[in-house]
CSV table of C-alpha atoms and ligand atoms in Angstrom, one decimal:
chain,number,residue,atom,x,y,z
A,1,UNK,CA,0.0,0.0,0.0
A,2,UNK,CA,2.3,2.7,-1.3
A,3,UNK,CA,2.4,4.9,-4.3
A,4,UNK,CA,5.4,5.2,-7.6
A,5,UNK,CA,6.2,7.9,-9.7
A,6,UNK,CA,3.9,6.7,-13.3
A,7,UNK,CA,5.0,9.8,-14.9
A,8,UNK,CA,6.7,13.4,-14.8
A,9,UNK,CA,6.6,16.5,-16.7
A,10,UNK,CA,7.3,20.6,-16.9
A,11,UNK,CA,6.7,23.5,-18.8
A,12,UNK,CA,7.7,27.1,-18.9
A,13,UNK,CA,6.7,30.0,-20.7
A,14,UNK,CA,8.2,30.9,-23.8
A,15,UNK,CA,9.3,34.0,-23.4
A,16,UNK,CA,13.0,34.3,-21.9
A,17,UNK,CA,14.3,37.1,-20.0
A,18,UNK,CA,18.1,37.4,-19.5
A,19,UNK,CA,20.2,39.5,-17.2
A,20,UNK,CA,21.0,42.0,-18.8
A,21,UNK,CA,17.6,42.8,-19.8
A,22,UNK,CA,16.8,43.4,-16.3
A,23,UNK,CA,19.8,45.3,-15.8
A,24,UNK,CA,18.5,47.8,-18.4
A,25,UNK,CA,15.3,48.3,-16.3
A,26,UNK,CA,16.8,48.3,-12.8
A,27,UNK,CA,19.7,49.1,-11.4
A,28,UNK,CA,21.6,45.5,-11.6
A,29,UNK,CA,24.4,43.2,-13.6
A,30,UNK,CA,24.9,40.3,-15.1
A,31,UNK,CA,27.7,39.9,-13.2
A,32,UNK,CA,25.8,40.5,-9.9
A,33,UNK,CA,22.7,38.0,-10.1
A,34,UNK,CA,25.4,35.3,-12.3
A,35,UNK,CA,27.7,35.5,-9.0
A,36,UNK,CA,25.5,36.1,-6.0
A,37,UNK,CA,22.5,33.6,-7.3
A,38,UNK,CA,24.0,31.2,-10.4
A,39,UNK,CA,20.8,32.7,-12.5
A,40,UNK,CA,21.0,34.1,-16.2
A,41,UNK,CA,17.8,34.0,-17.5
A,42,UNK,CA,14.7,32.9,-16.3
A,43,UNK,CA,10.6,32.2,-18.3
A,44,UNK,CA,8.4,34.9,-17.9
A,45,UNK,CA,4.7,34.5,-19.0
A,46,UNK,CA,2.9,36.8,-21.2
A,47,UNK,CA,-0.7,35.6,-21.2
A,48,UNK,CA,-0.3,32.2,-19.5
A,49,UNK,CA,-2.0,32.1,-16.1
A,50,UNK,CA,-1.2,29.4,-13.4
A,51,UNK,CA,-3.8,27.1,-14.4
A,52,UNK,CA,-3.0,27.2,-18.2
A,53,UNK,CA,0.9,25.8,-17.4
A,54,UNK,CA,-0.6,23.1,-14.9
A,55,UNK,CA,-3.5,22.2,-17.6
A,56,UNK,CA,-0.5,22.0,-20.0
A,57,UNK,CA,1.7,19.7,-17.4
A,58,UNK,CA,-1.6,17.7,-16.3
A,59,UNK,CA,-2.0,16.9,-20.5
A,60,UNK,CA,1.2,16.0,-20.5
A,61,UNK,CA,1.4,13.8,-17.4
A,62,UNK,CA,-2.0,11.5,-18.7
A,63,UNK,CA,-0.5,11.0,-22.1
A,64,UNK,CA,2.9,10.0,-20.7
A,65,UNK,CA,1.6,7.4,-18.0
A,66,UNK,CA,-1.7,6.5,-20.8
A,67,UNK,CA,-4.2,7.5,-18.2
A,68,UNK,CA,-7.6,9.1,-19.0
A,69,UNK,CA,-8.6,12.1,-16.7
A,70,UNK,CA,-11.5,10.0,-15.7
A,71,UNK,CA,-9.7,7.7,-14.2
A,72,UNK,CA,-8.0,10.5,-11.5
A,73,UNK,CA,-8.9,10.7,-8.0
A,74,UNK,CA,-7.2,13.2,-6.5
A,75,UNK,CA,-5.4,16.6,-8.0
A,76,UNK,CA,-3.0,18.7,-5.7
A,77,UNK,CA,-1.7,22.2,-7.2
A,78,UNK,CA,0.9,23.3,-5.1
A,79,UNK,CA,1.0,27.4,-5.8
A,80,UNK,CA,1.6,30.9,-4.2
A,81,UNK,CA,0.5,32.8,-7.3
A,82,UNK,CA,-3.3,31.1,-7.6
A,83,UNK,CA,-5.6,32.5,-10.3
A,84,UNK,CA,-7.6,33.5,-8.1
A,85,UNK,CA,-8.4,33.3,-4.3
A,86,UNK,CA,-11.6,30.9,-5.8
A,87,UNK,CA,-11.9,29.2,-7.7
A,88,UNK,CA,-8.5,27.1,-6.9
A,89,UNK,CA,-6.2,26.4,-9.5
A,90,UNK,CA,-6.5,22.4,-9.0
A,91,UNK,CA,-10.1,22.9,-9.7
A,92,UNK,CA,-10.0,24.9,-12.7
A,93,UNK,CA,-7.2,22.4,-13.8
A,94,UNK,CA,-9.8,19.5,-13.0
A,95,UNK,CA,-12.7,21.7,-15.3
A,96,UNK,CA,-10.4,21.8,-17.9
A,97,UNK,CA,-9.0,17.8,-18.4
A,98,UNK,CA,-12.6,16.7,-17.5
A,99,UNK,CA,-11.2,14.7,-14.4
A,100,UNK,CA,-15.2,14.7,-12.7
A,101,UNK,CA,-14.2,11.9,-10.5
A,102,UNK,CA,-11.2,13.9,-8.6
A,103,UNK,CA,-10.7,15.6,-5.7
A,104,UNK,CA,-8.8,19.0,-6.4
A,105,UNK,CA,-7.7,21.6,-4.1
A,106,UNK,CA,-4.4,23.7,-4.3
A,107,UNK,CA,-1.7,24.3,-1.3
A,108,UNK,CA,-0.2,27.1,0.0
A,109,UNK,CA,3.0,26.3,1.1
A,110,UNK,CA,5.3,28.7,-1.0
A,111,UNK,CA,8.7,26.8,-2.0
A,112,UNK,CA,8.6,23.9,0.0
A,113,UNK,CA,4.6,23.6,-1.8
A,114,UNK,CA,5.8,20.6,-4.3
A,115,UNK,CA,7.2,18.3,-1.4
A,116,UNK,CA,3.8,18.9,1.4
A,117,UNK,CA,1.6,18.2,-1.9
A,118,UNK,CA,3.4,14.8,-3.0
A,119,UNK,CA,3.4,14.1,1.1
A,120,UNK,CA,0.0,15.1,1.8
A,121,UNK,CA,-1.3,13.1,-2.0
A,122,UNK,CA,0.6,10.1,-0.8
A,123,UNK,CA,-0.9,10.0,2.3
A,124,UNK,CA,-4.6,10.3,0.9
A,125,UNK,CA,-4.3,7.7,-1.9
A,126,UNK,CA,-3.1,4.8,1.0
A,127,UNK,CA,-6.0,6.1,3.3
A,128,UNK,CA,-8.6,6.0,1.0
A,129,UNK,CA,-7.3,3.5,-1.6
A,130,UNK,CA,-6.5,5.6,-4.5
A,131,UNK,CA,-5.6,4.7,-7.6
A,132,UNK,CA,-4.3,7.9,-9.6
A,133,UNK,CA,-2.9,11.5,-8.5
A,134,UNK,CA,-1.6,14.6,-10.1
A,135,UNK,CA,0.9,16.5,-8.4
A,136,UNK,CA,1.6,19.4,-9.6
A,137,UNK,CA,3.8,22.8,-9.1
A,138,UNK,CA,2.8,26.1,-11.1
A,139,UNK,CA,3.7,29.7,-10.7
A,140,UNK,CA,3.5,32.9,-12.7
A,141,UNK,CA,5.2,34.7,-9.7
A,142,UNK,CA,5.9,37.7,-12.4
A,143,UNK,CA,2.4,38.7,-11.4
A,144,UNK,CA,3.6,39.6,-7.9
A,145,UNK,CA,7.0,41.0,-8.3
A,146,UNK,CA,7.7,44.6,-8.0
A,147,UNK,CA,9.9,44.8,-11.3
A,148,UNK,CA,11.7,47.9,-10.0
A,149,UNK,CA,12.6,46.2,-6.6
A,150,UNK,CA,16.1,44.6,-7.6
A,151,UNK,CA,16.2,42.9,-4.3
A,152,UNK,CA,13.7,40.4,-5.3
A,153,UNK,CA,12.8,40.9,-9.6
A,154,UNK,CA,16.2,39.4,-10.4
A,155,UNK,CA,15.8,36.1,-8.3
A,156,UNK,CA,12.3,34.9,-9.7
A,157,UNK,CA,10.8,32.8,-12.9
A,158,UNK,CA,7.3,31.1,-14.0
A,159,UNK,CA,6.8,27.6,-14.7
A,160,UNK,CA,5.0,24.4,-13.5
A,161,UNK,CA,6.4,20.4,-12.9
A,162,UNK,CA,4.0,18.0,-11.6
A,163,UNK,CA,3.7,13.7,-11.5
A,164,UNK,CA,1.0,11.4,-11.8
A,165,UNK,CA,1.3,9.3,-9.0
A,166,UNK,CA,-0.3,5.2,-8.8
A,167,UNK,CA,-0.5,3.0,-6.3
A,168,UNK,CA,1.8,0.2,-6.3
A,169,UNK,CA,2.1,-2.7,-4.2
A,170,UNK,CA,6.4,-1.8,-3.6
A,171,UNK,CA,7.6,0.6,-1.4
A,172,UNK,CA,9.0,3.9,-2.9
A,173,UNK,CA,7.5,6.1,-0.4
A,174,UNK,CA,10.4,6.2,2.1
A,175,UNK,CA,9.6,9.4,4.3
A,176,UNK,CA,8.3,13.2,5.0
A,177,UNK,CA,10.0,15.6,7.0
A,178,UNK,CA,7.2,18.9,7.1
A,179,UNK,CA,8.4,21.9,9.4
A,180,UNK,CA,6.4,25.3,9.8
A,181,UNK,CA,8.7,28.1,11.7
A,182,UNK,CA,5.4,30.7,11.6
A,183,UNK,CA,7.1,33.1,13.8
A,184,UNK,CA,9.4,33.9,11.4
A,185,UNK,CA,6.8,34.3,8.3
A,186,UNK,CA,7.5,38.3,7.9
A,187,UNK,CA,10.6,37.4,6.3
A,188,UNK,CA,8.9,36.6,3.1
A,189,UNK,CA,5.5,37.9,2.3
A,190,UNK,CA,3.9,38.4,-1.2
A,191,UNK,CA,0.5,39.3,-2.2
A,192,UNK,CA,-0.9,40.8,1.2
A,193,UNK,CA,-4.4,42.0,1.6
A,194,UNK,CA,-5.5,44.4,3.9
A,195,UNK,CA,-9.1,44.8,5.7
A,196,UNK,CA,-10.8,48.1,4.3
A,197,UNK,CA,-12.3,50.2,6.8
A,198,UNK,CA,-14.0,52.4,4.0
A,199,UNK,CA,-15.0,49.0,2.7
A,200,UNK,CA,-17.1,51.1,0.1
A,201,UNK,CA,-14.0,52.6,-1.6
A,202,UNK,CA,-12.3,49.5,-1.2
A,203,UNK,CA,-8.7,49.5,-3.4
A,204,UNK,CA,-8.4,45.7,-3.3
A,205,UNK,CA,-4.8,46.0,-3.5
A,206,UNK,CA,-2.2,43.0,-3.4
A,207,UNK,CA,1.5,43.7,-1.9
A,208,UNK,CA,4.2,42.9,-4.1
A,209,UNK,CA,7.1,40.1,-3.3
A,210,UNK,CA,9.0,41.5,0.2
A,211,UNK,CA,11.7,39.5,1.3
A,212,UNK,CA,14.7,39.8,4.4
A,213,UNK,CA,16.9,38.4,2.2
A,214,UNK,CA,19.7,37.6,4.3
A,215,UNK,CA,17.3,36.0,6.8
A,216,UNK,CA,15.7,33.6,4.5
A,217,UNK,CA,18.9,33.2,3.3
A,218,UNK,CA,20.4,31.8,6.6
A,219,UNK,CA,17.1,30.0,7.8
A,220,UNK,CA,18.0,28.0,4.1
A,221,UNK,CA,21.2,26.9,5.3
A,222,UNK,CA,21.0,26.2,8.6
A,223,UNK,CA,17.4,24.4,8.3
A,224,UNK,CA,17.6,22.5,5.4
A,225,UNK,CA,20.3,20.4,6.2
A,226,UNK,CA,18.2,19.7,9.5
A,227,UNK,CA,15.4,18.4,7.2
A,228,UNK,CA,17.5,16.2,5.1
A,229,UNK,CA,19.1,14.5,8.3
A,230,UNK,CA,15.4,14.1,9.8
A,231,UNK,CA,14.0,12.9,7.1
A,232,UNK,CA,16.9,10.5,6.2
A,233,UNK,CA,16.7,9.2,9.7
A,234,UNK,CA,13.1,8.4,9.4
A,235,UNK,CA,13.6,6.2,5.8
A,236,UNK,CA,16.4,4.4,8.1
A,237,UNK,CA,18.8,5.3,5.7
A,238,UNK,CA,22.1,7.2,6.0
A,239,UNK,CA,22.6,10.3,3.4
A,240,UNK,CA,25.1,8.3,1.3
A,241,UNK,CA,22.7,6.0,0.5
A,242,UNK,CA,20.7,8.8,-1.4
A,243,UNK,CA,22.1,8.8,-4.9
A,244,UNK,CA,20.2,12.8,-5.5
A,245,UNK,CA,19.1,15.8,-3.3
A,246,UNK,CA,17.0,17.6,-5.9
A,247,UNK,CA,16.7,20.8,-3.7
A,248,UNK,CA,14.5,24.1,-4.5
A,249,UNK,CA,16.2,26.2,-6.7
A,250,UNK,CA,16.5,29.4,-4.8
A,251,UNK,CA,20.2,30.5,-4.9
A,252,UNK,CA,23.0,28.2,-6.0
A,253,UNK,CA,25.6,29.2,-3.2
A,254,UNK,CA,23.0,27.8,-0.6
A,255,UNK,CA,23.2,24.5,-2.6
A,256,UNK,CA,26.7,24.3,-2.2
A,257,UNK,CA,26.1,25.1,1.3
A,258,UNK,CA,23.9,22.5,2.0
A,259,UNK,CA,26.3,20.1,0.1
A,260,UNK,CA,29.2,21.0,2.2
A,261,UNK,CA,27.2,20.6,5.6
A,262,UNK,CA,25.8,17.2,4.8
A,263,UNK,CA,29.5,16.3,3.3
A,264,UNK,CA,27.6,15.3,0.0
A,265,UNK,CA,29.4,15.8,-3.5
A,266,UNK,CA,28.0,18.7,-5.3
A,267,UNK,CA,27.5,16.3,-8.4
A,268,UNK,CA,24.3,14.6,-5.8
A,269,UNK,CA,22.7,18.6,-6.1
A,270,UNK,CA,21.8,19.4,-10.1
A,271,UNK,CA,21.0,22.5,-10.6
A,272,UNK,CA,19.0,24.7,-13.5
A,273,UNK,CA,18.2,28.3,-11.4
A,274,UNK,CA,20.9,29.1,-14.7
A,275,UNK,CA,17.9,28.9,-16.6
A,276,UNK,CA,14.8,29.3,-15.0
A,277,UNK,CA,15.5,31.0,-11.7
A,278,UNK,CA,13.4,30.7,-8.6
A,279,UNK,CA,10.2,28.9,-9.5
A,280,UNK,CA,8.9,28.4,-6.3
A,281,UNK,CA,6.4,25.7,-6.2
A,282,UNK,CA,7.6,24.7,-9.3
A,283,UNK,CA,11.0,24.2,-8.6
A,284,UNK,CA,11.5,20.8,-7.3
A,285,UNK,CA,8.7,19.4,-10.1
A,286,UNK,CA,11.0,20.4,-12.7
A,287,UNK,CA,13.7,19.8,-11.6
A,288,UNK,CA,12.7,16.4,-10.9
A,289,UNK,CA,11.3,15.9,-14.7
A,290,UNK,CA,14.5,17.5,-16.4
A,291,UNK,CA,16.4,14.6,-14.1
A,292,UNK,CA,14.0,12.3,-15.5
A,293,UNK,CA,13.9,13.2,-18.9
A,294,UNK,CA,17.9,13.5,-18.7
A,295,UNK,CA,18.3,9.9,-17.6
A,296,UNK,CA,20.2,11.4,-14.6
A,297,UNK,CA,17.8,9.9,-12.1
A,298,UNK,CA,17.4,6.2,-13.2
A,299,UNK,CA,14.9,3.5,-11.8
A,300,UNK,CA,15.8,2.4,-8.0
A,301,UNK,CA,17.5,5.7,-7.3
A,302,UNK,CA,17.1,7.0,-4.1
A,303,UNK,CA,16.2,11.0,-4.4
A,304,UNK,CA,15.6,13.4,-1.7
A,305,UNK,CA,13.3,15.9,-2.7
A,306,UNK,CA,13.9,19.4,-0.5
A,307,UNK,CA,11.7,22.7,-0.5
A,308,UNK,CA,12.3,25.6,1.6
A,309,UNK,CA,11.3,29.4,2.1
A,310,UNK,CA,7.4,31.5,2.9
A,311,UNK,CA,5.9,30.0,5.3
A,312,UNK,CA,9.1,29.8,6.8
A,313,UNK,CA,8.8,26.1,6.0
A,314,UNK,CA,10.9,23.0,5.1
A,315,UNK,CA,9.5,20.0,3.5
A,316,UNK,CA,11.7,17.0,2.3
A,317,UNK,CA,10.2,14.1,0.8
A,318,UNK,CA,12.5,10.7,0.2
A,319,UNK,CA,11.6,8.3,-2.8
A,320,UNK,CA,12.5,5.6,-4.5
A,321,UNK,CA,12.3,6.1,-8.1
B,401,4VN,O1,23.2,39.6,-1.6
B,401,4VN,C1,23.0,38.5,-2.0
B,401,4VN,O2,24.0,37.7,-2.3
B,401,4VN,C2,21.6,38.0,-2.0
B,401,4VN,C3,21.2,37.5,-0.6
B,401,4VN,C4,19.8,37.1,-0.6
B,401,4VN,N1,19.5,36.1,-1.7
B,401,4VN,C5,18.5,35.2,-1.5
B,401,4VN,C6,17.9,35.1,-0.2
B,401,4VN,C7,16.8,34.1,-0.1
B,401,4VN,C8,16.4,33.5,-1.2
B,401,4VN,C9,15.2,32.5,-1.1
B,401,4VN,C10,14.0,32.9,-1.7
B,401,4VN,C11,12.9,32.1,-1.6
B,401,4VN,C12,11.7,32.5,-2.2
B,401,4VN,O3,11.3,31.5,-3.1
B,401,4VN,C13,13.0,30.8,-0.9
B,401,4VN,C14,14.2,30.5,-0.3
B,401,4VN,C15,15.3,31.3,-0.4
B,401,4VN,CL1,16.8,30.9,0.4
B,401,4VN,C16,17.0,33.6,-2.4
B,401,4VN,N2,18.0,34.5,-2.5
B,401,4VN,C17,20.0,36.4,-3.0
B,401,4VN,C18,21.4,36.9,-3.0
């Protein structure tokens, strides 16, 4: 009573934005985001809302594992950039591909979204039987950033990753590590809304991305190395034993961070925030399907799967392809 990994898949938009095109609206380099975050370009959407890269992903994910949407029971979008407060963005996706029979509800768990979506989908399929899942990542975060706030405009990209998950009668499922540090959720907040006491006039404003960057920046490295060791200690497995630590794309030098603190070779941590930045959500889904898709992760692999930032959270997930 356990679930596999049937199929994976990801999608960004076409459009490509580089560094230097940002440094000709903002006060930035190349030079600056290449060194301090290992990003040169990254996808941003032009009329491609969060549901319309997770439809594209969900299409995707039945034709690879030759499933009809009928046949889904459950469909977790894991987003902070929603289309809109309601209806979610799982349920729009489920409109869409004609899946009547699922369950759909998205997540809000920033960039740690992908792994408490695969843990809490998991979970639901062995307590209730399930057959099939989608799990998927989307963001258009362009739609919240302040594009003249350098702090924060250079470090983010759109995109979506998701799986279909089955049941399967092996175990693959090895363990979940989910951690919530609420008290220090100020340190990233994007798309506040305020209560209106002229609720009359009311502006129905949304905040743009704020971040404490060197905050969130040390929570990463301190607490994601906790995770890994928590989690790995619940699968009953020692870290060498995990053959790759697909981690949320957020800033290279906090990869190599985590690498050195775990004394794991940096060839266990691939990367691709070269190309399409900070995705959020959709970070650890595609990065999980280019792996795929590249034959670096190969069948019986054992892959940690590590999210981290709003919230504060940290959620690591440990499979066996
Ligand atoms: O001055 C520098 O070097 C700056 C220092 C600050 N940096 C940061 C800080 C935090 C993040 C980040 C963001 C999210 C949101 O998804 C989640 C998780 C993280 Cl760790 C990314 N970059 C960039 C380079």
């Amino acid at each position: 009573k356990d679930i596999e990994i049937a199929a994976s898949s990801w999608t960004t938009p076409e459009r490509v934005v580089t560094n230097d095109q940002l440094s000709q609206i903002m006060d930035t380099s190349d030079e600056w985001i290449t060194e301090r975050t290992g990003i040169k370009q990254r996808h941003l959407s032009t009329d491609e809302n969060t549901s319309d890269l997770a439809v594209k992903v969900a299409q995707d994910l039945l034709t690879k594992a030759d499933t009809q949407a009928e046949d889904l029971d459950l469909i977790i979008v894991a987003t902070m950039s929603p289309d809109n407060m309601t209806p979610s963005t799982a349920a729009m996706v489920q409109g869409k591909i004609g899946a009547q029979k699922a369950v759909a509800f998205d997540l809000s768990a920033a960039c740690s979204g992908f792994s408490f979506a695969f843990s809490v989908a998991r979970d639901m399929m062995v307590a209730n039987s399930w057959q099939k899942a989608l799990v998927i990542g989307s963001e258009v975060l362009s739609k919240l950033i302040d594009w003249h706030d350098r702090s924060t405009a250079v470090l983010f990209g759109d995109g979506a990753g998701g799986v279909l998950l089955q049941a399967s009668s092996e175990h693959h499922f090895l363990a979940s590590d989910l951690r919530v540090f609420g008290e220090s959720g100020d340190k990233l907040i994007a798309g506040h809304t305020a209560p209106q006491a002229d609720y009359v006039n009311n502006s129905r404003q949304m905040t743009a991305f704020q971040m404490a960057g060197r905050d969130v920046y040390r929570f990463a490295t301190h607490e994601v190395p906790n995770s890994l060791k928590r989690a790995a200690d619940k699968a009953s497995i020692n870290l060498e034993q995990i053959n790759h630590f697909l981690l949320h794309q957020a800033n290279s030098r906090i990869i190599t961070q985590v690498a050195k603190r775990l004394k794991q070779p940096l060839e266990k941590f691939p990367i691709n925030i070269d190309e399409v930045g900070n995705t959020s959500a959709a970070s650890e889904p595609i990065l999980l399907a280019q792996c795929i898709e590249k034959d670096i992760v190969k069948q019986g692999d054992i892959i940690a799967l590590s999210g981290f930032g709003g919230g504060l959270t940290t959620g690591t997930v440990i499979i066996k392809y």
